[in-house]
Amino acid sequence: MFFVSDGTMRYTYAYSSRDGAHDSKLLSRGKWICEAVLWVTNWEHLGQLETEDDRVVLLALLSPSFGKVIHQFPNAHSEATIYAQQFLKQLNDLPEQFMETFHVPKEHTGEYI
């Protein structure tokens, strides 16, 4: 998972719309991207993230490190597990065309954090 600490990034989705254009989104300070890597096993990033200026600073939260730390705190681990279950439910409830966008099996199961 990445947090934009400074600067601006552009995320371009891997899918294209009906007219062949690729949608994109600007991410500025305080925004984050790739959260699913924390909650979904074998997550695959399909889009492209590029800088929009020379002063971009990203903070990375690595999934293995996050998992090791959160397991040390039972209350936080419990809350994170509930959040992960809700996150996956929302992914699984997305319309079928979005599932290809996010590359998540329709009935994803796996360990939470």
PDB file of C-alpha atoms in Angstrom, residues 11-54:
ATOM      1  CA  TYR A  11      -2.964   6.089 -11.683  1.00  0.00           C
ATOM      2  CA  THR A  12      -4.115   4.779 -15.074  1.00  0.00           C
ATOM      3  CA  TYR A  13      -6.495   1.839 -14.964  1.00  0.00           C
ATOM      4  CA  ALA A  14      -5.510  -1.253 -16.941  1.00  0.00           C
ATOM      5  CA  TYR A  15      -8.968  -1.578 -18.500  1.00  0.00           C
ATOM      6  CA  SER A  16     -10.226   0.667 -21.259  1.00  0.00           C
ATOM      7  CA  SER A  17     -13.674   2.132 -21.655  1.00  0.00           C
ATOM      8  CA  ARG A  18     -15.904   1.381 -24.619  1.00  0.00           C
ATOM      9  CA  ASP A  19     -14.241   4.135 -26.649  1.00  0.00           C
ATOM     10  CA  GLY A  20     -10.807   2.603 -26.014  1.00  0.00           C
ATOM     11  CA  ALA A  21      -9.675   5.321 -23.609  1.00  0.00           C
ATOM     12  CA  HIS A  22      -7.980   4.456 -20.336  1.00  0.00           C
ATOM     13  CA  ASP A  23      -9.457   6.174 -17.294  1.00  0.00           C
ATOM     14  CA  SER A  24      -7.044   7.690 -14.812  1.00  0.00           C
ATOM     15  CA  LYS A  25      -7.118   9.339 -11.417  1.00  0.00           C
ATOM     16  CA  LEU A  26      -4.858  11.945  -9.838  1.00  0.00           C
ATOM     17  CA  LEU A  27      -3.528  11.209  -6.368  1.00  0.00           C
ATOM     18  CA  SER A  28      -2.145  14.036  -4.250  1.00  0.00           C
ATOM     19  CA  ARG A  29      -0.861  14.440  -0.721  1.00  0.00           C
ATOM     20  CA  GLY A  30      -2.894  12.467   1.811  1.00  0.00           C
ATOM     21  CA  LYS A  31      -4.286   9.976  -0.724  1.00  0.00           C
ATOM     22  CA  TRP A  32      -3.425   6.278  -0.854  1.00  0.00           C
ATOM     23  CA  ILE A  33      -3.457   3.498  -3.398  1.00  0.00           C
ATOM     24  CA  CYS A  34      -3.140  -0.296  -3.520  1.00  0.00           C
ATOM     25  CA  GLU A  35      -4.863  -0.938  -0.188  1.00  0.00           C
ATOM     26  CA  ALA A  36      -6.096  -4.314  -1.414  1.00  0.00           C
ATOM     27  CA  VAL A  37      -2.598  -5.781  -1.094  1.00  0.00           C
ATOM     28  CA  LEU A  38      -3.137  -5.718   2.684  1.00  0.00           C
ATOM     29  CA  TRP A  39      -6.376  -7.719   2.591  1.00  0.00           C
ATOM     30  CA  VAL A  40      -6.307  -9.918  -0.520  1.00  0.00           C
ATOM     31  CA  THR A  41      -3.867 -12.801  -0.906  1.00  0.00           C
ATOM     32  CA  ASN A  42      -2.007 -12.858  -4.217  1.00  0.00           C
ATOM     33  CA  TRP A  43      -3.203  -9.392  -5.218  1.00  0.00           C
ATOM     34  CA  GLU A  44      -2.069  -8.366  -8.700  1.00  0.00           C
ATOM     35  CA  HIS A  45      -1.689  -4.698  -9.641  1.00  0.00           C
ATOM     36  CA  LEU A  46      -2.965  -4.126 -13.173  1.00  0.00           C
ATOM     37  CA  GLY A  47      -2.803  -0.367 -13.642  1.00  0.00           C
ATOM     38  CA  GLN A  48       0.106   2.018 -13.972  1.00  0.00           C
ATOM     39  CA  LEU A  49       1.229   4.598 -11.402  1.00  0.00           C
ATOM     40  CA  GLU A  50       3.346   7.506 -12.639  1.00  0.00           C
ATOM     41  CA  THR A  51       4.622  10.743 -11.169  1.00  0.00           C
ATOM     42  CA  GLU A  52       3.133  14.034 -12.296  1.00  0.00           C
ATOM     43  CA  ASP A  53       5.968  16.158 -10.906  1.00  0.00           C
ATOM     44  CA  ASP A  54       9.554  15.932  -9.579  1.00  0.00           C
TER      45      ASP A  54
END
